[in-house]
Short mmCIF file of C-alpha atoms and ligand atoms in Angstrom, two decimals:
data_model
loop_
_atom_site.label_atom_id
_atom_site.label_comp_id
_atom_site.label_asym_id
_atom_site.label_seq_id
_atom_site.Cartn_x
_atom_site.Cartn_y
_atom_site.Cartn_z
CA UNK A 1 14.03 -21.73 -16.39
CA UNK A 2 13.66 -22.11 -12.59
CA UNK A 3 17.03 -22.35 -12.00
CA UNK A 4 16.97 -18.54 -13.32
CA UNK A 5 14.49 -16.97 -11.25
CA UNK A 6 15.82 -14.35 -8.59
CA UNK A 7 15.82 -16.08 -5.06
CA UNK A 8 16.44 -14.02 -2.27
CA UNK A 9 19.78 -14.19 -0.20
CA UNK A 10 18.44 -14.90 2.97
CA UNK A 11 14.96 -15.21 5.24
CA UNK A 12 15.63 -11.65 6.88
CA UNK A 13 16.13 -10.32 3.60
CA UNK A 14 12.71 -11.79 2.29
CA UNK A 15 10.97 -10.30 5.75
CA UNK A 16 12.50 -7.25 5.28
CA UNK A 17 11.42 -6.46 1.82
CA UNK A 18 7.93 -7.66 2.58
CA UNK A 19 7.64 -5.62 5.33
CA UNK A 20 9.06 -3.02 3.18
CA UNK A 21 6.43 -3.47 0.37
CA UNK A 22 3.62 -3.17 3.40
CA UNK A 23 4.70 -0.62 4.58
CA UNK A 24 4.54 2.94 2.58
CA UNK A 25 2.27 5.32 1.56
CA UNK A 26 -0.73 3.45 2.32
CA UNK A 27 0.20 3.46 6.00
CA UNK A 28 1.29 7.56 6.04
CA UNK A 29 -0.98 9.55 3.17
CA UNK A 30 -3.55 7.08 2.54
CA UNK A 31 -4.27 5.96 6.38
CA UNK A 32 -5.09 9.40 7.55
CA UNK A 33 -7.06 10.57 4.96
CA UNK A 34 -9.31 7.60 4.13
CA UNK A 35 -10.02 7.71 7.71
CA UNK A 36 -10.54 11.21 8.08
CA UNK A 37 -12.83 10.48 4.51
CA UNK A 38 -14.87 8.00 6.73
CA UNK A 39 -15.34 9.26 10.32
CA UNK A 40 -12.35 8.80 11.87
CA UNK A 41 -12.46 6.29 14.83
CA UNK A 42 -15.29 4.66 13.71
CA UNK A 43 -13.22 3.38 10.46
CA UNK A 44 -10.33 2.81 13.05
CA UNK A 45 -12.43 0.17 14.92
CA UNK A 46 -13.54 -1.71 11.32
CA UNK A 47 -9.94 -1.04 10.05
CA UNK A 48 -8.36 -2.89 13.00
CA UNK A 49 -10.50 -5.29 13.20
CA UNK A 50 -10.77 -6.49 9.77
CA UNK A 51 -6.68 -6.65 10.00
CA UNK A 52 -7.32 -8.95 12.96
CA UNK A 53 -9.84 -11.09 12.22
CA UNK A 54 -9.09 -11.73 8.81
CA UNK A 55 -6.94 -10.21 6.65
CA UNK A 56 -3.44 -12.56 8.11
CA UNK A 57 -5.51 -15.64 6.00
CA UNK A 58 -5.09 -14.34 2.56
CA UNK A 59 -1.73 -12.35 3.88
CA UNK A 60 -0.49 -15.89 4.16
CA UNK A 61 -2.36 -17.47 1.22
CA UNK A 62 -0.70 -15.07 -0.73
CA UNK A 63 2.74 -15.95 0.14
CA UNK A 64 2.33 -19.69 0.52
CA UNK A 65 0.89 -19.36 -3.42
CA UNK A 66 4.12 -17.69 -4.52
CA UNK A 67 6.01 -20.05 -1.76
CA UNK A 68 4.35 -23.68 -3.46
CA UNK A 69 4.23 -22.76 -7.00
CA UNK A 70 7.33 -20.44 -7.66
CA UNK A 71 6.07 -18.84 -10.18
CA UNK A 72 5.11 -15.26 -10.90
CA UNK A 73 1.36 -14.79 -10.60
CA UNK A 74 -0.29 -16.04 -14.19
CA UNK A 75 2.54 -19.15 -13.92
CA UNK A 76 1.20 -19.74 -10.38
CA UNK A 77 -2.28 -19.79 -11.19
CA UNK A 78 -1.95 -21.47 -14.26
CA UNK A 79 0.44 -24.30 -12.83
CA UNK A 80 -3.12 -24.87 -10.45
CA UNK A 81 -5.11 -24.97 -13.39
CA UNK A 82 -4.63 -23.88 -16.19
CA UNK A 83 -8.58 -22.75 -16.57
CA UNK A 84 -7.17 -20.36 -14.05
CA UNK A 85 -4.96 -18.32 -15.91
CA UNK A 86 -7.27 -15.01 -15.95
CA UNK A 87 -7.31 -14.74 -12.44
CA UNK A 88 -3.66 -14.32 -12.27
CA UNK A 89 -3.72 -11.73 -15.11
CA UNK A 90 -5.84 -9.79 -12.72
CA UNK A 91 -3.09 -8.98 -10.75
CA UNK A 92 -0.23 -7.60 -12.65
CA UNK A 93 -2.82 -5.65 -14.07
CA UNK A 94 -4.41 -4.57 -11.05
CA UNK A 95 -0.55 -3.79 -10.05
CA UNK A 96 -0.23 -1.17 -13.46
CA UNK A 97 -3.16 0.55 -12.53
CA UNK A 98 -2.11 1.06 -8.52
CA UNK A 99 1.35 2.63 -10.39
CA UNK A 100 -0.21 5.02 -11.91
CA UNK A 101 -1.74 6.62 -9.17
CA UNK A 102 0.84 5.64 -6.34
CA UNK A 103 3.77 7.39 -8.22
CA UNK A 104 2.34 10.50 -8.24
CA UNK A 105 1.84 10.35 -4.46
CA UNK A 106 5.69 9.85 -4.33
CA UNK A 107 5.95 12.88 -7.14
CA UNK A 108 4.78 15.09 -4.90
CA UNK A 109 7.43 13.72 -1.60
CA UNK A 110 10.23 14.63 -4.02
CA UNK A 111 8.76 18.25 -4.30
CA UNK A 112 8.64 18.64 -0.92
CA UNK A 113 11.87 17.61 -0.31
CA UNK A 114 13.00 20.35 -3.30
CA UNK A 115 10.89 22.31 -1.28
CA UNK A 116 12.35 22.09 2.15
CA UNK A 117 16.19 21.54 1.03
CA UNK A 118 15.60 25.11 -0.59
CA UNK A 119 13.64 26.08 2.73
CA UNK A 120 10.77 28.08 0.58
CA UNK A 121 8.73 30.36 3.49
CA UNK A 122 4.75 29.42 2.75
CA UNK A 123 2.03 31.23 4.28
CA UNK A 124 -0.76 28.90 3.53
CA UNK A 125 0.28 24.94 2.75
CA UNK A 126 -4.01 24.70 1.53
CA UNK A 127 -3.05 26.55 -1.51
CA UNK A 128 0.37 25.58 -1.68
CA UNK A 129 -0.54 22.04 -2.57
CA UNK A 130 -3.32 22.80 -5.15
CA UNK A 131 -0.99 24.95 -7.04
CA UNK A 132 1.41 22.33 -6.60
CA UNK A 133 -0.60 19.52 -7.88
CA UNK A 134 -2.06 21.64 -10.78
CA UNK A 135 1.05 23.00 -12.29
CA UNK A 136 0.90 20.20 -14.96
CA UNK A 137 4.84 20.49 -16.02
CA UNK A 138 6.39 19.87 -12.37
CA UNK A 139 3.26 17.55 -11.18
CA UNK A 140 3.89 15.14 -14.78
CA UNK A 141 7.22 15.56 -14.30
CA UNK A 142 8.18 14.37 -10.85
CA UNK A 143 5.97 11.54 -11.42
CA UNK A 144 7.85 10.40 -14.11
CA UNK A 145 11.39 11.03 -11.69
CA UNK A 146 9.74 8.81 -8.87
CA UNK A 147 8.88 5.91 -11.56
CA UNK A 148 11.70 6.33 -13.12
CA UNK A 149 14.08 5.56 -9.96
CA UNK A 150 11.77 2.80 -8.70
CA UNK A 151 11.82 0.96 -12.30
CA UNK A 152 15.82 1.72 -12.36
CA UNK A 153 16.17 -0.41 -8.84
CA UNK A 154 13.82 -2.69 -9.90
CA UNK A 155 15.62 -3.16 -13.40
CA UNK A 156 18.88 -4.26 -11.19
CA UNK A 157 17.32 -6.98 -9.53
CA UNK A 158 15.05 -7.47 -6.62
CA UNK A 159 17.82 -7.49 -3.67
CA UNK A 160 20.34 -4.91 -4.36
CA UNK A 161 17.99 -2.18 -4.62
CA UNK A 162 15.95 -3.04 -1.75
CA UNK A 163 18.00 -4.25 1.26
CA UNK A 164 19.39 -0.76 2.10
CA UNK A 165 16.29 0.51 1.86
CA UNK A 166 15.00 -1.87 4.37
CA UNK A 167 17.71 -2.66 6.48
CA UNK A 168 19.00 1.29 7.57
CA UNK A 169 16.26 3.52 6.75
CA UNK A 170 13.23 1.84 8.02
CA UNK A 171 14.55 1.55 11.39
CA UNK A 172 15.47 5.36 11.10
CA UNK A 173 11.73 6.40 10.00
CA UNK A 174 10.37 4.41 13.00
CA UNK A 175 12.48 6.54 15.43
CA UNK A 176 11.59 9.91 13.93
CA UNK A 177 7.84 9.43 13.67
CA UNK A 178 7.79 8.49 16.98
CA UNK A 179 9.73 11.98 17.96
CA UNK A 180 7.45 13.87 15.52
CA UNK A 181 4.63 12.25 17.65
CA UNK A 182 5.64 13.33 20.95
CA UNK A 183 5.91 17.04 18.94
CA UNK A 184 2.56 16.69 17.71
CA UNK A 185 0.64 15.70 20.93
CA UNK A 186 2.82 18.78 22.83
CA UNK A 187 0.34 20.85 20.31
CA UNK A 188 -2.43 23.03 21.79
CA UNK A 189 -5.67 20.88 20.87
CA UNK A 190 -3.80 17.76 20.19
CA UNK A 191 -6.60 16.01 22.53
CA UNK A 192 -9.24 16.66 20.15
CA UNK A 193 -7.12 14.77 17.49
CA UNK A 194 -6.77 11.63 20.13
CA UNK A 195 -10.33 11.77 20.57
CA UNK A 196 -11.23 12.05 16.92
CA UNK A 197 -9.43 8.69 16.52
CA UNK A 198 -9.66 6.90 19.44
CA UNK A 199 -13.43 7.81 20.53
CA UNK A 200 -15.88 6.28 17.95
CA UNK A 201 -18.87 7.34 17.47
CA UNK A 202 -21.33 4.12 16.23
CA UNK A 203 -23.77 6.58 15.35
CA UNK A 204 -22.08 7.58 12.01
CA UNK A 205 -21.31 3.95 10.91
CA UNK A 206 -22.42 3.47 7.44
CA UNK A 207 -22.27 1.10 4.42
CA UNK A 208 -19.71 2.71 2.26
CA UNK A 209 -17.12 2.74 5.85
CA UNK A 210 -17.02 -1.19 5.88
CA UNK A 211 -15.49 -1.49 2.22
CA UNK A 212 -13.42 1.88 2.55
CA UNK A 213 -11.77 -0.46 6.03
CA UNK A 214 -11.63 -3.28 3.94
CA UNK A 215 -9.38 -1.25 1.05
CA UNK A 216 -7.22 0.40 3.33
CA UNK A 217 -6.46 -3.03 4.89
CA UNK A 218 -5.78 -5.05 1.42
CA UNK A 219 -3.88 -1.71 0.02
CA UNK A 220 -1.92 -1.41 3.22
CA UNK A 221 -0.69 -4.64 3.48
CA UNK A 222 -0.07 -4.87 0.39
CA UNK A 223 -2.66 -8.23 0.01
CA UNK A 224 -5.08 -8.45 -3.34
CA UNK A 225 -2.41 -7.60 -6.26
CA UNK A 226 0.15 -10.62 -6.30
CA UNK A 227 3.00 -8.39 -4.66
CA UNK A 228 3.44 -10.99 -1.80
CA UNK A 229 3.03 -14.06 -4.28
CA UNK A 230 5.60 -12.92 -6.48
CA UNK A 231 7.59 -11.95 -3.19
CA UNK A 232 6.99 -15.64 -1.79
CA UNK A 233 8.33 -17.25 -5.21
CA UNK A 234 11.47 -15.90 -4.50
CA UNK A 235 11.93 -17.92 -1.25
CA UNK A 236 14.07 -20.51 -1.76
CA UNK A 237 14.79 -22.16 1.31
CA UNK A 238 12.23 -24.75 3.28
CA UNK A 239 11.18 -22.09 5.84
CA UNK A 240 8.00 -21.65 7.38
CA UNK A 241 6.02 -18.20 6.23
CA UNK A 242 4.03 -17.70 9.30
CA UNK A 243 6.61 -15.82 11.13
CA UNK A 244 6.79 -13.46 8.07
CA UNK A 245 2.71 -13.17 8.35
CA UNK A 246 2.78 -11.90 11.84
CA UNK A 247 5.73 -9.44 11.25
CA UNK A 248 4.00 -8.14 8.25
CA UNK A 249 1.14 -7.26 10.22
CA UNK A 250 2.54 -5.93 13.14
CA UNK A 251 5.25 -3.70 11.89
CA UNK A 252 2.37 -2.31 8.77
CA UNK A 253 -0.45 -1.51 11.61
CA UNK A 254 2.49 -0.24 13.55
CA UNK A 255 3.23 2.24 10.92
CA UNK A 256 -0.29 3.35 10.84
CA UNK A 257 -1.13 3.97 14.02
CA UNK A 258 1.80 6.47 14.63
CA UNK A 259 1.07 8.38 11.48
CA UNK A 260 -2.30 8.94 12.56
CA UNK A 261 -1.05 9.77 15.81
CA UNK A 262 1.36 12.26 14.52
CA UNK A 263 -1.37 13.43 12.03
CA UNK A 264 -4.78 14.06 13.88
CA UNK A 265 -3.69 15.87 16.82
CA UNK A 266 -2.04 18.09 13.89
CA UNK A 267 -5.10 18.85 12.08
CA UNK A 268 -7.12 19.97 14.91
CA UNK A 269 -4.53 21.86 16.36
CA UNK A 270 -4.13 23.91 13.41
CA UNK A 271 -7.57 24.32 12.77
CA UNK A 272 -7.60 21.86 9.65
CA UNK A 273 -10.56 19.74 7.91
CA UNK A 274 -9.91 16.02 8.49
CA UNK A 275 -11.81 14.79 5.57
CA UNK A 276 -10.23 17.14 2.82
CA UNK A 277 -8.80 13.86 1.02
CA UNK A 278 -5.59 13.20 -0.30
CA UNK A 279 -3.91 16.30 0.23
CA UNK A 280 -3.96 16.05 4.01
CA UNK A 281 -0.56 14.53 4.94
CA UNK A 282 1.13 17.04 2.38
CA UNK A 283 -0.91 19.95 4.02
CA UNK A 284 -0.93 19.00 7.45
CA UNK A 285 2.88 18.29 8.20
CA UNK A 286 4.27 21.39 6.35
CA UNK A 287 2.59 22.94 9.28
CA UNK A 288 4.34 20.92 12.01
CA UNK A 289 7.47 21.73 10.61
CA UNK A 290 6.92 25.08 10.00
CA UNK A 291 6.54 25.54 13.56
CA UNK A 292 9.51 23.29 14.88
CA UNK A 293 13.38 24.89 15.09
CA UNK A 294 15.13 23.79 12.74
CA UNK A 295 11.98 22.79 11.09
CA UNK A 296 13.17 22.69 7.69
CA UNK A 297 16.23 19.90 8.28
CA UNK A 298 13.12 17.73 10.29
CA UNK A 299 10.98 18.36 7.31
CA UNK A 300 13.86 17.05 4.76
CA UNK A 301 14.70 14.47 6.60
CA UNK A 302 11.03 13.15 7.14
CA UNK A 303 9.94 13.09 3.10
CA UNK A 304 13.67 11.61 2.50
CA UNK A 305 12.64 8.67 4.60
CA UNK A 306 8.91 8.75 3.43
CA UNK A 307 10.66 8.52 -0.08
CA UNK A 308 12.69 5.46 0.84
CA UNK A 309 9.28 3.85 2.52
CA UNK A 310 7.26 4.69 -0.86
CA UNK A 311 10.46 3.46 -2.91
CA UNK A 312 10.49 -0.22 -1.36
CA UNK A 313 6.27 -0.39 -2.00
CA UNK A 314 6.94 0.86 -5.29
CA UNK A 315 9.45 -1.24 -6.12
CA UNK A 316 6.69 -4.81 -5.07
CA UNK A 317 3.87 -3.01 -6.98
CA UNK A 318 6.23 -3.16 -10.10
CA UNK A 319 7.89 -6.42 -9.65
CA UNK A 320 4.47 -8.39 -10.39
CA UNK A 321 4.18 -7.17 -14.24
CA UNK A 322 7.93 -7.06 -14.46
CA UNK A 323 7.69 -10.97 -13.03
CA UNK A 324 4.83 -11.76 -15.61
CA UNK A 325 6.72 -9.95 -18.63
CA UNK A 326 10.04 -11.28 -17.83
CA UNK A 327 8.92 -14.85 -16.92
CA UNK A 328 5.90 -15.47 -20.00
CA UNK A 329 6.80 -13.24 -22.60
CA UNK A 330 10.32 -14.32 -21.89
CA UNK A 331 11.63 -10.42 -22.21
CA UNK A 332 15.15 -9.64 -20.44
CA UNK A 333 14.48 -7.38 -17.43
CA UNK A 334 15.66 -4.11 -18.73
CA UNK A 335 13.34 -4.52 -21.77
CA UNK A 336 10.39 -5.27 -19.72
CA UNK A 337 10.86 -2.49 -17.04
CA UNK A 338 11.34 -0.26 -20.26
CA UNK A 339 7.98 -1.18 -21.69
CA UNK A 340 6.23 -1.40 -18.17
CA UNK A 341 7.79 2.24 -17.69
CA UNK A 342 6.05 3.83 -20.81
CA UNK A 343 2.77 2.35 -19.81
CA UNK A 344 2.56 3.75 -16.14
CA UNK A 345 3.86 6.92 -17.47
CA UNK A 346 0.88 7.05 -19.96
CA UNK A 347 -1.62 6.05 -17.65
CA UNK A 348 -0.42 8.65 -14.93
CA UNK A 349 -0.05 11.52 -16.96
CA UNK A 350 -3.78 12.07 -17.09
CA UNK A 351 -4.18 10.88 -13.64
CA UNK A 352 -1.74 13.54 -12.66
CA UNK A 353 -3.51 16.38 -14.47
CA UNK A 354 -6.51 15.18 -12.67
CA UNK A 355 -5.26 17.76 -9.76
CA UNK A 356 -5.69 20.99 -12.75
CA UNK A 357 -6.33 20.39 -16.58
CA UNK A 358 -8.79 17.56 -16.47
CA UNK A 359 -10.32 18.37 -12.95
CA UNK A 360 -13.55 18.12 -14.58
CA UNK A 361 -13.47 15.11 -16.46
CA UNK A 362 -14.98 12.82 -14.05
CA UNK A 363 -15.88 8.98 -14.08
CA UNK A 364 -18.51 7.99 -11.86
CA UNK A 365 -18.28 10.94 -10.41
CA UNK A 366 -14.68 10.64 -9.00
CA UNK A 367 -11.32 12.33 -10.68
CA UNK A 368 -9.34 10.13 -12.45
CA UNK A 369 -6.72 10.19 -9.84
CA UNK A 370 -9.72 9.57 -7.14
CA UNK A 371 -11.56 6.72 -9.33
CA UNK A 372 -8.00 4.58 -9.65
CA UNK A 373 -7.36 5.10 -5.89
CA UNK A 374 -10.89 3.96 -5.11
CA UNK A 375 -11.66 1.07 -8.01
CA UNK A 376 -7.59 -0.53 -7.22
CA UNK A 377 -8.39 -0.84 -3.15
CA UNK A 378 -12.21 -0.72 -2.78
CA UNK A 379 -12.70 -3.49 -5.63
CA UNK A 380 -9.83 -4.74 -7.98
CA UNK A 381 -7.75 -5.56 -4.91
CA UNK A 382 -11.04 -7.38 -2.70
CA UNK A 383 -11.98 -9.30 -5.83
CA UNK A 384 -8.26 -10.58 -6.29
CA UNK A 385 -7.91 -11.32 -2.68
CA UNK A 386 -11.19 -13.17 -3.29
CA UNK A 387 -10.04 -15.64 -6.26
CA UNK A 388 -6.84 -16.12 -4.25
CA UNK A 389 -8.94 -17.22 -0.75
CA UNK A 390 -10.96 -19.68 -2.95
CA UNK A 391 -8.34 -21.06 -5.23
CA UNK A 392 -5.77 -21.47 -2.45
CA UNK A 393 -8.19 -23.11 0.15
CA UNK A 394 -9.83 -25.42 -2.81
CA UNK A 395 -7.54 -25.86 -5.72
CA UNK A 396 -4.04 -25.86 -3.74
CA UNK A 397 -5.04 -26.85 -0.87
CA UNK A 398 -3.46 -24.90 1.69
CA UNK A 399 -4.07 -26.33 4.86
CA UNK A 400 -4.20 -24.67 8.62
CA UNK A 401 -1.27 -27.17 9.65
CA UNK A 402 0.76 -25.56 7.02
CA UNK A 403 0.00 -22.03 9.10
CA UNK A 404 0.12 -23.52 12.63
CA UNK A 405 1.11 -26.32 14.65
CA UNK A 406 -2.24 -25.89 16.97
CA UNK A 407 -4.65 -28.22 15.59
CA UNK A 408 -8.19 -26.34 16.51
CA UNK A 409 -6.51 -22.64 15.03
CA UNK A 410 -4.98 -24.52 11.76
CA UNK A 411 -8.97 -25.93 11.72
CA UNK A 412 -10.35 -22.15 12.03
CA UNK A 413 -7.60 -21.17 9.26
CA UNK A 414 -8.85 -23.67 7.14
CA UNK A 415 -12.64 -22.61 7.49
CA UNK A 416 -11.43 -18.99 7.32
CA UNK A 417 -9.90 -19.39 3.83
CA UNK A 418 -12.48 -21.32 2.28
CA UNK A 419 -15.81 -19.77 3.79
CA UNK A 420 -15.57 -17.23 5.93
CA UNK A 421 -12.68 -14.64 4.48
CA UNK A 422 -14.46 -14.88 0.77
CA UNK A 423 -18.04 -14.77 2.06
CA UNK A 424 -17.14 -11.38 4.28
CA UNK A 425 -15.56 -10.24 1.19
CA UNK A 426 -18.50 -10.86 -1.18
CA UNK A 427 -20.63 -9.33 1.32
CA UNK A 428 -18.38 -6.01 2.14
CA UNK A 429 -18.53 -5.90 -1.73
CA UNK A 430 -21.83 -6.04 -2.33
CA UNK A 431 -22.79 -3.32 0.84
CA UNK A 432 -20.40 -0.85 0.00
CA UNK A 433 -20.63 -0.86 -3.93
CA UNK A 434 -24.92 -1.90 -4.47
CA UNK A 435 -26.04 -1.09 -1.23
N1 LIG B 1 1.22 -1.59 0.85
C1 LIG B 1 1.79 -0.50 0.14
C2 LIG B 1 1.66 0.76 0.96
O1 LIG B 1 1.12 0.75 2.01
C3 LIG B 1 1.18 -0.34 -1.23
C4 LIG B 1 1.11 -1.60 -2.02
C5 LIG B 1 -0.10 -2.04 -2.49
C6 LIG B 1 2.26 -2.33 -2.27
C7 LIG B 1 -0.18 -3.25 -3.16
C8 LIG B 1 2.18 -3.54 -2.97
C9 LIG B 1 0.95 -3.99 -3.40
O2 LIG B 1 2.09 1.79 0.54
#
């Protein structure tokens, strides 16, 4: 059976799709408008820091889990102990329920790219998108064309699909954020957007900010679901994972800090609301186009490469139940991503209609759309990262040394994973969800 598990061809194409998996719509829709959702700089400062201080110990639990036990998630837990099994569960599971809100996100970057190929004139991109996202036939439907391509590359196999991906495009979205950046800050009003998210303002600090960082972190780097575990069971060779750890990190905050950089200077140069939720990318950089030359061709070219970005994610989010089926249930890969493909698409179908038909059916007071977003980052993916901290640091014993050669940091890892990440977890749990 091991001999028949996927491997991948080489270290840089292992970094490469793990970067690729951190890297995608959390960094460019979600970053901007969870933090304009939470008071911008403010939730900067808890965001960064959390991704300092912490979140690189169960970034590389994660993929030393996957690394040790090469086994999809339930295998790996279960190979600890098998009393362990249901905490591995968790996480393909967790994984199905991220789908079926993440493909709509990339539903709606293949309508803009319909959109700008065919150059449509828009006076106001605020109504645009809610027609957009209420018209249930073209909202269900471009879901389904987003899942459908990621399960198609996933059905081939993890590498082919991904390396191009990874290897040209990323590289090419880097270099034309950073000129949409330099376009954004030439705005009139762009300091108010710099100030917005580099000025924070202590005063507005509250409970509910500290688990919103703590979600964005997890969700952005991809850390709580079993993406990287399944990821690091596909590394074949002896290498160390620490290098991979540090890329991760840098390259995902990377990402986020020039979106909101292109974003906020945006939205308070054209008079916009920073905390009108997850429509803000999609309504703030129609309007930066709009006003460029050429505007249009910028425009295609940026949701083309936000595609590919939200393609590679995809793509790891799907892999973990695809792993489980394939590997437990001992299903052939088509099969699986068959069955896993009808499920997403029945889940997201009524988180898609969320937007217009059932705008008013609400669960704890949050859309359907909004309560997945919120109960996948803000708790399902904590909780996992949780079990992982705890079972890695006590059950597999992953040891600082394994992390670094410095004897006093690899002591500080080792207290980090078994204390202090899963007590700061517990408590940023408990404040933002009984508090
Ligand atoms: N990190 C991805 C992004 O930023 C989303 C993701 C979450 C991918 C969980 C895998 C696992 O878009």
């Amino acid at each position: 059976m091991e001999e028949n598990r996927p491997s991948w061809t080489s270290r840089l194409t292992f970094i490469l799709a793990a970067v690729g998996s951190a890297v995608g719509l959390g960094n460019i829709w979600r970053f901007p408008y969870i933090m304009g959702q939470n008071g911008g700089a403010v939730f900067l400062v808890l965001y960064l820091a959390l991704i300092l201080t912490i979140c690189f110990i169960p970034l590389f639990a994660e993929l030393a889990t996957g690394k040790i036990t090469k086994k999809e998630c339930i295998g790996a837990y279960e190979s600890i102990n098998p009393k362990l099994k249901f905490f591995g569960f968790l996480n393909p599971l967790t994984g199905i329920l991220i789908s079926s809100f993440y493909f709509i996100v990339g539903g709606w970057i293949l309508e803009y790219i319909c959109l700008s190929v065919a150059n449509t004139q828009i006076d106001s991109y605020e109504t645009f998108f809610g027609f957009l996202t209420q018209n249930a036939f073209t909202s269900c439907g471009f879901t389904l064309i987003f899942l459908f391509i990621c399960v198609f590359f996933t059905s081939r196999g993890i590498k082919r699909g991904i390396e191009f991906a990874n290897n040209v495009l990323m590289p090419l979205f880097a270099v034309l954020l950073i000129g949409l950046i330099f376009y954004s800050l030439t705005l009139p009003n762009a300091k108010l957007g710099l100030e917005y998210m580099f000025k924070p303002d202590f005063t507005k600090i509250n409970a509910q900010m500290f688990l919103a960082a703590l979600g964005q972190a997890l969700f952005t780097l991809s850390i709580g679901m079993g993406a990287l575990l399944t990821y690091g069971s596909y590394i074949k060779e002896d290498k160390n994972i620490t290098k991979s750890t540090y890329t991760i990190i840098f390259s995902d905050t990377l990402f986020a800090l020039m979106a909101g950089i292109m974003i906020f200077p945006a939205i308070f140069s054209f008079g916009l609301e920073p905390n009108s939720g997850a429509g803000l990318v999609f309504v703030t950089l129609p309007y930066i186009f709009s006003q460029m030359p050429h505007g249009n061709i910028v425009s295609a070219a940026f949701f083309v490469l936000l595609f590919a970005a939200a393609l590679t994610s995809g793509i790891s989010i799907i892999e973990v139940p695809i792993a489980s089926m394939v590997e437990r249930m001992k299903m052939t890969r088509t099969k699986a991503c068959s069955i896993l493909f009808i499920i997403i698409s029945a889940l997201s179908i009524p988180a898609a209609l969320s937007f217009g038909e059932l705008s008013n059916f609400k669960l704890f007071n949050k859309t359907i759309f909004d309560f997945l977003d919120f109960s996948t980052s803000n708790i399902l993916m904590p909780v996992n990262a949780l079990f992982l901290c705890i079972i890695a640091g006590w059950f597999l014993k992953i040891r600082g040394n394994h992390f670094i050669n410095n004897k006093v940091l690899a002591f500080l890892f080792d207290i980090g994973l078994k204390y202090i990440v899963p007590i700061i977890l517990v408590l940023l749990l408990y404040i933002g969800l009984v508090k």
